Amino acid sequence: DQQVKQNSPSLSVQEGRISILNCDYTNSMFDYFLWYKKYPAEGPTFLISISSIKDKNEDGRFTVFLNKSAKHLSLHIVPSQPGDSAVYFCAASGNAGGTSYGKLTFGQGTILTVHP
Amino acid sequence: KAGVTQTPRYLIKTRGQQVTLSCSPISGHRSVSWYQQTPGQGLQFLFEYFSETQRNKGNFPGRFSGRQFSNSRSEMNVSTLELGDSALYLCASRYGTGSTEAFFGQGTRLTVV
């Protein structure tokens, strides 16, 4: 049962344009969401997070949008740079139903390639 | 401020052996979680520790165990290694138990032969 899904395995974008990465979740107990960037054989790097009490959070070039009714979140990167090329994971957590915020449930990841 | 430190970075073990991996969280962080990453299963939660107590456990067999020390450092142990245990093992540290960011270490690449 895949509770967090990233339906696009890959995304290719031109440098300077917007990258939009999407993520869907099914567990209504999730109320805290995070995005990570990852290179092979390295640990994920935290990018940005959002609590379910918000619908948008911005940090520099990164903006995360949360649509609770649709159980959908997205990460916008503007402008995209070649150095952004990596695998992007969304993750979800919650504190209800016997779980804890220390347990992150990850999507399968989306490979982002930004072309110069 | 130092990040999350995992040792060793690489490890090769033989089937049937056991292995211990170590994680030192960011200074001041008291929550440590462990994850396994494999090509087939992606990133999967193993367990979480806070103040030396296990708070949550994922769906892994009892061969996978962990502990946390009073200085928040954590170790995970895998006994009777199987080929399928070959993976990247990641440790994440958080400040507390609330909804805060989790920061990951570089991981330990375990290969079982």
PDB file of C-alpha atoms in Angstrom:
ATOM      1  CA  ASP A   1       0.000   0.000   0.000  1.00  0.00           C
ATOM      2  CA  GLN A   2       1.810   3.054  -1.320  1.00  0.00           C
ATOM      3  CA  GLN A   3       0.644   5.861   0.969  1.00  0.00           C
ATOM      4  CA  VAL A   4       2.784   8.505  -0.723  1.00  0.00           C
ATOM      5  CA  LYS A   5       3.055   8.510  -4.496  1.00  0.00           C
ATOM      6  CA  GLN A   6       5.128  10.447  -6.967  1.00  0.00           C
ATOM      7  CA  ASN A   7       3.605   9.418 -10.250  1.00  0.00           C
ATOM      8  CA  SER A   8       6.205  10.992 -12.524  1.00  0.00           C
ATOM      9  CA  PRO A   9       9.445   8.978 -12.490  1.00  0.00           C
ATOM     10  CA  SER A  10      11.255  11.737 -14.357  1.00  0.00           C
ATOM     11  CA  LEU A  11      11.006  15.371 -15.411  1.00  0.00           C
ATOM     12  CA  SER A  12      13.129  17.289 -17.889  1.00  0.00           C
ATOM     13  CA  VAL A  13      13.228  21.109 -17.805  1.00  0.00           C
ATOM     14  CA  GLN A  14      15.202  23.853 -19.519  1.00  0.00           C
ATOM     15  CA  GLU A  15      17.444  26.061 -17.392  1.00  0.00           C
ATOM     16  CA  GLY A  16      15.620  29.181 -16.206  1.00  0.00           C
ATOM     17  CA  ARG A  17      12.155  27.648 -16.522  1.00  0.00           C
ATOM     18  CA  ILE A  18       9.927  26.365 -13.723  1.00  0.00           C
ATOM     19  CA  SER A  19      10.144  22.789 -12.439  1.00  0.00           C
ATOM     20  CA  ILE A  20       6.983  21.378 -10.882  1.00  0.00           C
ATOM     21  CA  LEU A  21       7.211  18.118  -8.980  1.00  0.00           C
ATOM     22  CA  ASN A  22       4.043  16.472  -7.739  1.00  0.00           C
ATOM     23  CA  CYS A  23       3.163  14.183  -4.879  1.00  0.00           C
ATOM     24  CA  ASP A  24      -0.092  12.537  -3.746  1.00  0.00           C
ATOM     25  CA  TYR A  25      -0.884  10.896  -0.430  1.00  0.00           C
ATOM     26  CA  THR A  26      -3.697   8.713   0.789  1.00  0.00           C
ATOM     27  CA  ASN A  27      -3.353   8.695   4.576  1.00  0.00           C
ATOM     28  CA  SER A  28      -5.442  11.496   6.081  1.00  0.00           C
ATOM     29  CA  MET A  29      -3.401  11.213   9.312  1.00  0.00           C
ATOM     30  CA  PHE A  30      -0.422  12.849   7.592  1.00  0.00           C
ATOM     31  CA  ASP A  31      -0.124  16.498   8.586  1.00  0.00           C
ATOM     32  CA  TYR A  32       3.503  17.384   7.949  1.00  0.00           C
ATOM     33  CA  PHE A  33       5.217  17.138   4.577  1.00  0.00           C
ATOM     34  CA  LEU A  34       8.807  17.521   3.451  1.00  0.00           C
ATOM     35  CA  TRP A  35      10.769  17.597   0.208  1.00  0.00           C
ATOM     36  CA  TYR A  36      14.271  16.227  -0.148  1.00  0.00           C
ATOM     37  CA  LYS A  37      16.877  16.283  -2.899  1.00  0.00           C
ATOM     38  CA  LYS A  38      19.123  13.269  -3.263  1.00  0.00           C
ATOM     39  CA  TYR A  39      22.205  12.242  -5.215  1.00  0.00           C
ATOM     40  CA  PRO A  40      23.115   8.539  -5.631  1.00  0.00           C
ATOM     41  CA  ALA A  41      24.903   6.963  -2.667  1.00  0.00           C
ATOM     42  CA  GLU A  42      24.357  10.075  -0.535  1.00  0.00           C
ATOM     43  CA  GLY A  43      21.842  10.980   2.121  1.00  0.00           C
ATOM     44  CA  PRO A  44      18.792  13.112   1.241  1.00  0.00           C
ATOM     45  CA  THR A  45      19.212  16.876   1.647  1.00  0.00           C
ATOM     46  CA  PHE A  46      16.276  18.689   3.243  1.00  0.00           C
ATOM     47  CA  LEU A  47      14.764  21.377   1.006  1.00  0.00           C
ATOM     48  CA  ILE A  48      11.496  22.640   2.415  1.00  0.00           C
ATOM     49  CA  SER A  49       8.569  21.524   4.546  1.00  0.00           C
ATOM     50  CA  ILE A  50       4.945  22.436   5.113  1.00  0.00           C
ATOM     51  CA  SER A  51       2.466  21.828   7.883  1.00  0.00           C
ATOM     52  CA  SER A  52      -1.157  21.025   7.107  1.00  0.00           C
ATOM     53  CA  ILE A  53      -2.258  24.296   8.709  1.00  0.00           C
ATOM     54  CA  LYS A  54      -0.710  26.082   5.728  1.00  0.00           C
ATOM     55  CA  ASP A  55      -1.277  25.796   1.999  1.00  0.00           C
ATOM     56  CA  LYS A  56       1.977  27.392   0.850  1.00  0.00           C
ATOM     57  CA  ASN A  57       5.533  27.773   2.066  1.00  0.00           C
ATOM     58  CA  GLU A  58       8.386  29.550   0.300  1.00  0.00           C
ATOM     59  CA  ASP A  59      12.131  29.444   0.710  1.00  0.00           C
ATOM     60  CA  GLY A  60      14.141  31.184  -1.969  1.00  0.00           C
ATOM     61  CA  ARG A  61      13.636  29.441  -5.309  1.00  0.00           C
ATOM     62  CA  PHE A  62      11.574  26.670  -3.692  1.00  0.00           C
ATOM     63  CA  THR A  63       7.844  26.839  -2.991  1.00  0.00           C
ATOM     64  CA  VAL A  64       5.692  24.005  -1.731  1.00  0.00           C
ATOM     65  CA  PHE A  65       1.923  24.024  -2.201  1.00  0.00           C
ATOM     66  CA  LEU A  66      -0.443  21.800  -0.227  1.00  0.00           C
ATOM     67  CA  ASN A  67      -4.010  20.968  -1.267  1.00  0.00           C
ATOM     68  CA  LYS A  68      -5.438  19.036   1.680  1.00  0.00           C
ATOM     69  CA  SER A  69      -8.792  18.288   0.094  1.00  0.00           C
ATOM     70  CA  ALA A  70      -7.077  16.684  -2.893  1.00  0.00           C
ATOM     71  CA  LYS A  71      -4.325  15.147  -0.730  1.00  0.00           C
ATOM     72  CA  HIS A  72      -1.812  16.627  -3.122  1.00  0.00           C
ATOM     73  CA  LEU A  73       1.359  18.640  -2.768  1.00  0.00           C
ATOM     74  CA  SER A  74       3.749  20.093  -5.266  1.00  0.00           C
ATOM     75  CA  LEU A  75       7.231  21.585  -5.252  1.00  0.00           C
ATOM     76  CA  HIS A  76       7.968  24.505  -7.557  1.00  0.00           C
ATOM     77  CA  ILE A  77      11.540  25.444  -8.377  1.00  0.00           C
ATOM     78  CA  VAL A  78      11.952  28.828 -10.062  1.00  0.00           C
ATOM     79  CA  PRO A  79      14.209  29.428 -11.882  1.00  0.00           C
ATOM     80  CA  SER A  80      15.564  25.934 -12.428  1.00  0.00           C
ATOM     81  CA  GLN A  81      19.333  25.527 -12.578  1.00  0.00           C
ATOM     82  CA  PRO A  82      21.495  22.637 -13.857  1.00  0.00           C
ATOM     83  CA  GLY A  83      22.685  22.084 -10.283  1.00  0.00           C
ATOM     84  CA  ASP A  84      19.100  21.204  -9.356  1.00  0.00           C
ATOM     85  CA  SER A  85      19.404  17.959 -11.338  1.00  0.00           C
ATOM     86  CA  ALA A  86      18.884  15.161  -8.806  1.00  0.00           C
ATOM     87  CA  VAL A  87      16.216  12.809  -7.459  1.00  0.00           C
ATOM     88  CA  TYR A  88      13.498  14.574  -5.492  1.00  0.00           C
ATOM     89  CA  PHE A  89      11.545  12.786  -2.785  1.00  0.00           C
ATOM     90  CA  CYS A  90       8.450  13.918  -1.008  1.00  0.00           C
ATOM     91  CA  ALA A  91       7.838  12.565   2.472  1.00  0.00           C
ATOM     92  CA  ALA A  92       4.938  12.676   4.892  1.00  0.00           C
ATOM     93  CA  SER A  93       4.486  12.195   8.610  1.00  0.00           C
ATOM     94  CA  GLY A  94       1.908  12.614  11.343  1.00  0.00           C
ATOM     95  CA  ASN A  95       1.351  12.073  15.030  1.00  0.00           C
ATOM     96  CA  ALA A  96      -2.031  10.389  15.060  1.00  0.00           C
ATOM     97  CA  GLY A  97      -3.047   6.769  14.667  1.00  0.00           C
ATOM     98  CA  GLY A  98      -0.110   5.360  16.613  1.00  0.00           C
ATOM     99  CA  THR A  99       2.610   6.855  14.463  1.00  0.00           C
ATOM    100  CA  SER A 100       5.063   9.691  15.093  1.00  0.00           C
ATOM    101  CA  TYR A 101       6.700  12.589  13.283  1.00  0.00           C
ATOM    102  CA  GLY A 102       9.938  10.655  13.376  1.00  0.00           C
ATOM    103  CA  LYS A 103       8.537   8.153  10.898  1.00  0.00           C
ATOM    104  CA  LEU A 104       8.716   9.560   7.391  1.00  0.00           C
ATOM    105  CA  THR A 105       6.849   7.809   4.598  1.00  0.00           C
ATOM    106  CA  PHE A 106       8.545   8.506   1.272  1.00  0.00           C
ATOM    107  CA  GLY A 107       7.379   8.591  -2.303  1.00  0.00           C
ATOM    108  CA  GLN A 108       9.332   6.725  -4.966  1.00  0.00           C
ATOM    109  CA  GLY A 109      11.132   9.837  -6.150  1.00  0.00           C
ATOM    110  CA  THR A 110      11.229  11.899  -9.341  1.00  0.00           C
ATOM    111  CA  ILE A 111      14.427  12.330 -11.346  1.00  0.00           C
ATOM    112  CA  LEU A 112      14.752  15.983 -12.324  1.00  0.00           C
ATOM    113  CA  THR A 113      17.077  16.904 -15.173  1.00  0.00           C
ATOM    114  CA  VAL A 114      17.683  20.579 -15.877  1.00  0.00           C
ATOM    115  CA  HIS A 115      19.270  21.192 -19.267  1.00  0.00           C
ATOM    116  CA  PRO A 116      21.561  24.211 -19.820  1.00  0.00           C
TER     117      PRO A 116
ATOM    118  CA  LYS B   1      27.535  23.151  13.246  1.00  0.00           C
ATOM    119  CA  ALA B   2      28.383  19.550  12.350  1.00  0.00           C
ATOM    120  CA  GLY B   3      25.794  17.521  10.491  1.00  0.00           C
ATOM    121  CA  VAL B   4      24.688  13.951  11.007  1.00  0.00           C
ATOM    122  CA  THR B   5      27.651  11.585  10.966  1.00  0.00           C
ATOM    123  CA  GLN B   6      27.332   7.938  10.010  1.00  0.00           C
ATOM    124  CA  THR B   7      30.108   5.385  10.278  1.00  0.00           C
ATOM    125  CA  PRO B   8      31.360   3.478   8.493  1.00  0.00           C
ATOM    126  CA  ARG B   9      30.557   4.792   5.004  1.00  0.00           C
ATOM    127  CA  TYR B  10      31.064   1.433   3.325  1.00  0.00           C
ATOM    128  CA  LEU B  11      30.919  -2.109   4.617  1.00  0.00           C
ATOM    129  CA  ILE B  12      31.178  -5.542   3.053  1.00  0.00           C
ATOM    130  CA  LYS B  13      29.957  -8.512   5.074  1.00  0.00           C
ATOM    131  CA  THR B  14      29.329 -12.181   4.463  1.00  0.00           C
ATOM    132  CA  ARG B  15      25.942 -13.877   4.713  1.00  0.00           C
ATOM    133  CA  GLY B  16      25.233 -15.002   8.248  1.00  0.00           C
ATOM    134  CA  GLN B  17      27.441 -12.375   9.894  1.00  0.00           C
ATOM    135  CA  GLN B  18      26.151  -9.486  11.934  1.00  0.00           C
ATOM    136  CA  VAL B  19      26.852  -5.780  11.532  1.00  0.00           C
ATOM    137  CA  THR B  20      26.605  -2.647  13.657  1.00  0.00           C
ATOM    138  CA  LEU B  21      26.180   0.805  12.145  1.00  0.00           C
ATOM    139  CA  SER B  22      26.630   4.043  14.023  1.00  0.00           C
ATOM    140  CA  CYS B  23      24.965   7.449  13.837  1.00  0.00           C
ATOM    141  CA  SER B  24      25.864  10.674  15.635  1.00  0.00           C
ATOM    142  CA  PRO B  25      23.048  13.218  15.354  1.00  0.00           C
ATOM    143  CA  ILE B  26      23.359  16.967  15.052  1.00  0.00           C
ATOM    144  CA  SER B  27      24.363  18.489  18.378  1.00  0.00           C
ATOM    145  CA  GLY B  28      21.244  19.143  20.449  1.00  0.00           C
ATOM    146  CA  HIS B  29      19.063  16.780  18.441  1.00  0.00           C
ATOM    147  CA  ARG B  30      17.568  13.992  20.499  1.00  0.00           C
ATOM    148  CA  SER B  31      15.517  12.087  17.935  1.00  0.00           C
ATOM    149  CA  VAL B  32      17.201   9.593  15.623  1.00  0.00           C
ATOM    150  CA  SER B  33      15.450   7.571  12.921  1.00  0.00           C
ATOM    151  CA  TRP B  34      16.868   4.889  10.662  1.00  0.00           C
ATOM    152  CA  TYR B  35      15.911   4.116   7.050  1.00  0.00           C
ATOM    153  CA  GLN B  36      16.844   1.516   4.478  1.00  0.00           C
ATOM    154  CA  GLN B  37      17.095   2.425   0.804  1.00  0.00           C
ATOM    155  CA  THR B  38      17.051  -0.269  -1.872  1.00  0.00           C
ATOM    156  CA  PRO B  39      16.331   0.030  -5.604  1.00  0.00           C
ATOM    157  CA  GLY B  40      13.238  -2.143  -5.325  1.00  0.00           C
ATOM    158  CA  GLN B  41      11.642  -0.853  -2.124  1.00  0.00           C
ATOM    159  CA  GLY B  42      12.799   2.752  -2.037  1.00  0.00           C
ATOM    160  CA  LEU B  43      13.275   4.504   1.300  1.00  0.00           C
ATOM    161  CA  GLN B  44      11.736   2.543   4.146  1.00  0.00           C
ATOM    162  CA  PHE B  45      11.502   3.413   7.824  1.00  0.00           C
ATOM    163  CA  LEU B  46      13.235   1.069  10.256  1.00  0.00           C
ATOM    164  CA  PHE B  47      12.828   2.654  13.700  1.00  0.00           C
ATOM    165  CA  GLU B  48      12.921   5.882  15.682  1.00  0.00           C
ATOM    166  CA  TYR B  49      14.570   6.600  19.012  1.00  0.00           C
ATOM    167  CA  PHE B  50      14.118   9.524  21.373  1.00  0.00           C
ATOM    168  CA  SER B  51      15.724   9.822  24.792  1.00  0.00           C
ATOM    169  CA  GLU B  52      17.001   6.246  24.574  1.00  0.00           C
ATOM    170  CA  THR B  53      13.486   4.868  23.965  1.00  0.00           C
ATOM    171  CA  GLN B  54      12.185   3.337  20.766  1.00  0.00           C
ATOM    172  CA  ARG B  55       9.120   5.325  19.742  1.00  0.00           C
ATOM    173  CA  ASN B  56       8.192   3.649  16.500  1.00  0.00           C
ATOM    174  CA  LYS B  57       9.193   0.622  14.481  1.00  0.00           C
ATOM    175  CA  GLY B  58       8.780  -0.230  10.808  1.00  0.00           C
ATOM    176  CA  ASN B  59       7.918  -3.558   9.209  1.00  0.00           C
ATOM    177  CA  PHE B  60      11.286  -5.228   9.391  1.00  0.00           C
ATOM    178  CA  PRO B  61      12.170  -8.622  10.909  1.00  0.00           C
ATOM    179  CA  GLY B  62      13.557  -8.897  14.409  1.00  0.00           C
ATOM    180  CA  ARG B  63      17.067  -9.298  12.969  1.00  0.00           C
ATOM    181  CA  PHE B  64      17.059  -5.513  12.714  1.00  0.00           C
ATOM    182  CA  SER B  65      17.490  -3.806  16.058  1.00  0.00           C
ATOM    183  CA  GLY B  66      18.712  -0.509  17.388  1.00  0.00           C
ATOM    184  CA  ARG B  67      19.492   1.468  20.454  1.00  0.00           C
ATOM    185  CA  GLN B  68      20.222   5.007  21.526  1.00  0.00           C
ATOM    186  CA  PHE B  69      22.687   6.185  24.116  1.00  0.00           C
ATOM    187  CA  SER B  70      22.399   8.981  26.660  1.00  0.00           C
ATOM    188  CA  ASN B  71      24.387  11.317  24.372  1.00  0.00           C
ATOM    189  CA  SER B  72      21.768  10.681  21.621  1.00  0.00           C
ATOM    190  CA  ARG B  73      24.161   8.669  19.477  1.00  0.00           C
ATOM    191  CA  SER B  74      22.456   5.648  17.979  1.00  0.00           C
ATOM    192  CA  GLU B  75      23.459   2.273  16.653  1.00  0.00           C
ATOM    193  CA  MET B  76      21.582  -0.212  14.548  1.00  0.00           C
ATOM    194  CA  ASN B  77      22.421  -3.876  14.372  1.00  0.00           C
ATOM    195  CA  VAL B  78      21.529  -6.458  11.776  1.00  0.00           C
ATOM    196  CA  SER B  79      22.107 -10.080  12.720  1.00  0.00           C
ATOM    197  CA  THR B  80      22.317 -13.138  10.481  1.00  0.00           C
ATOM    198  CA  LEU B  81      22.816 -11.048   7.367  1.00  0.00           C
ATOM    199  CA  GLU B  82      21.066 -12.006   4.144  1.00  0.00           C
ATOM    200  CA  LEU B  83      21.889 -10.964   0.595  1.00  0.00           C
ATOM    201  CA  GLY B  84      18.720  -8.874   0.545  1.00  0.00           C
ATOM    202  CA  ASP B  85      20.030  -6.718   3.383  1.00  0.00           C
ATOM    203  CA  SER B  86      22.412  -5.061   0.931  1.00  0.00           C
ATOM    204  CA  ALA B  87      21.301  -1.450   0.933  1.00  0.00           C
ATOM    205  CA  LEU B  88      22.084   2.128   1.810  1.00  0.00           C
ATOM    206  CA  TYR B  89      21.261   2.647   5.490  1.00  0.00           C
ATOM    207  CA  LEU B  90      20.417   6.217   6.415  1.00  0.00           C
ATOM    208  CA  CYS B  91      20.121   7.924   9.737  1.00  0.00           C
ATOM    209  CA  ALA B  92      18.083  11.096  10.287  1.00  0.00           C
ATOM    210  CA  SER B  93      18.205  13.425  13.251  1.00  0.00           C
ATOM    211  CA  ARG B  94      15.551  15.810  14.558  1.00  0.00           C
ATOM    212  CA  TYR B  95      15.479  18.302  17.374  1.00  0.00           C
ATOM    213  CA  GLY B  96      12.460  16.897  19.212  1.00  0.00           C
ATOM    214  CA  THR B  97       9.370  14.820  18.729  1.00  0.00           C
ATOM    215  CA  GLY B  98       7.199  17.459  17.074  1.00  0.00           C
ATOM    216  CA  SER B  99       6.752  18.273  13.402  1.00  0.00           C
ATOM    217  CA  THR B 100      10.278  19.410  12.657  1.00  0.00           C
ATOM    218  CA  GLU B 101      12.689  18.876   9.811  1.00  0.00           C
ATOM    219  CA  ALA B 102      14.696  15.669   9.672  1.00  0.00           C
ATOM    220  CA  PHE B 103      18.315  15.938   8.549  1.00  0.00           C
ATOM    221  CA  PHE B 104      20.051  12.925   7.062  1.00  0.00           C
ATOM    222  CA  GLY B 105      23.567  11.624   7.229  1.00  0.00           C
ATOM    223  CA  GLN B 106      25.556  10.435   4.209  1.00  0.00           C
ATOM    224  CA  GLY B 107      24.545   6.849   4.842  1.00  0.00           C
ATOM    225  CA  THR B 108      26.331   3.530   5.190  1.00  0.00           C
ATOM    226  CA  ARG B 109      26.475   1.379   2.074  1.00  0.00           C
ATOM    227  CA  LEU B 110      26.240  -2.240   3.218  1.00  0.00           C
ATOM    228  CA  THR B 111      27.027  -5.018   0.767  1.00  0.00           C
ATOM    229  CA  VAL B 112      26.336  -8.599   1.793  1.00  0.00           C
ATOM    230  CA  VAL B 113      28.149 -11.263  -0.226  1.00  0.00           C
TER     231      VAL B 113
END
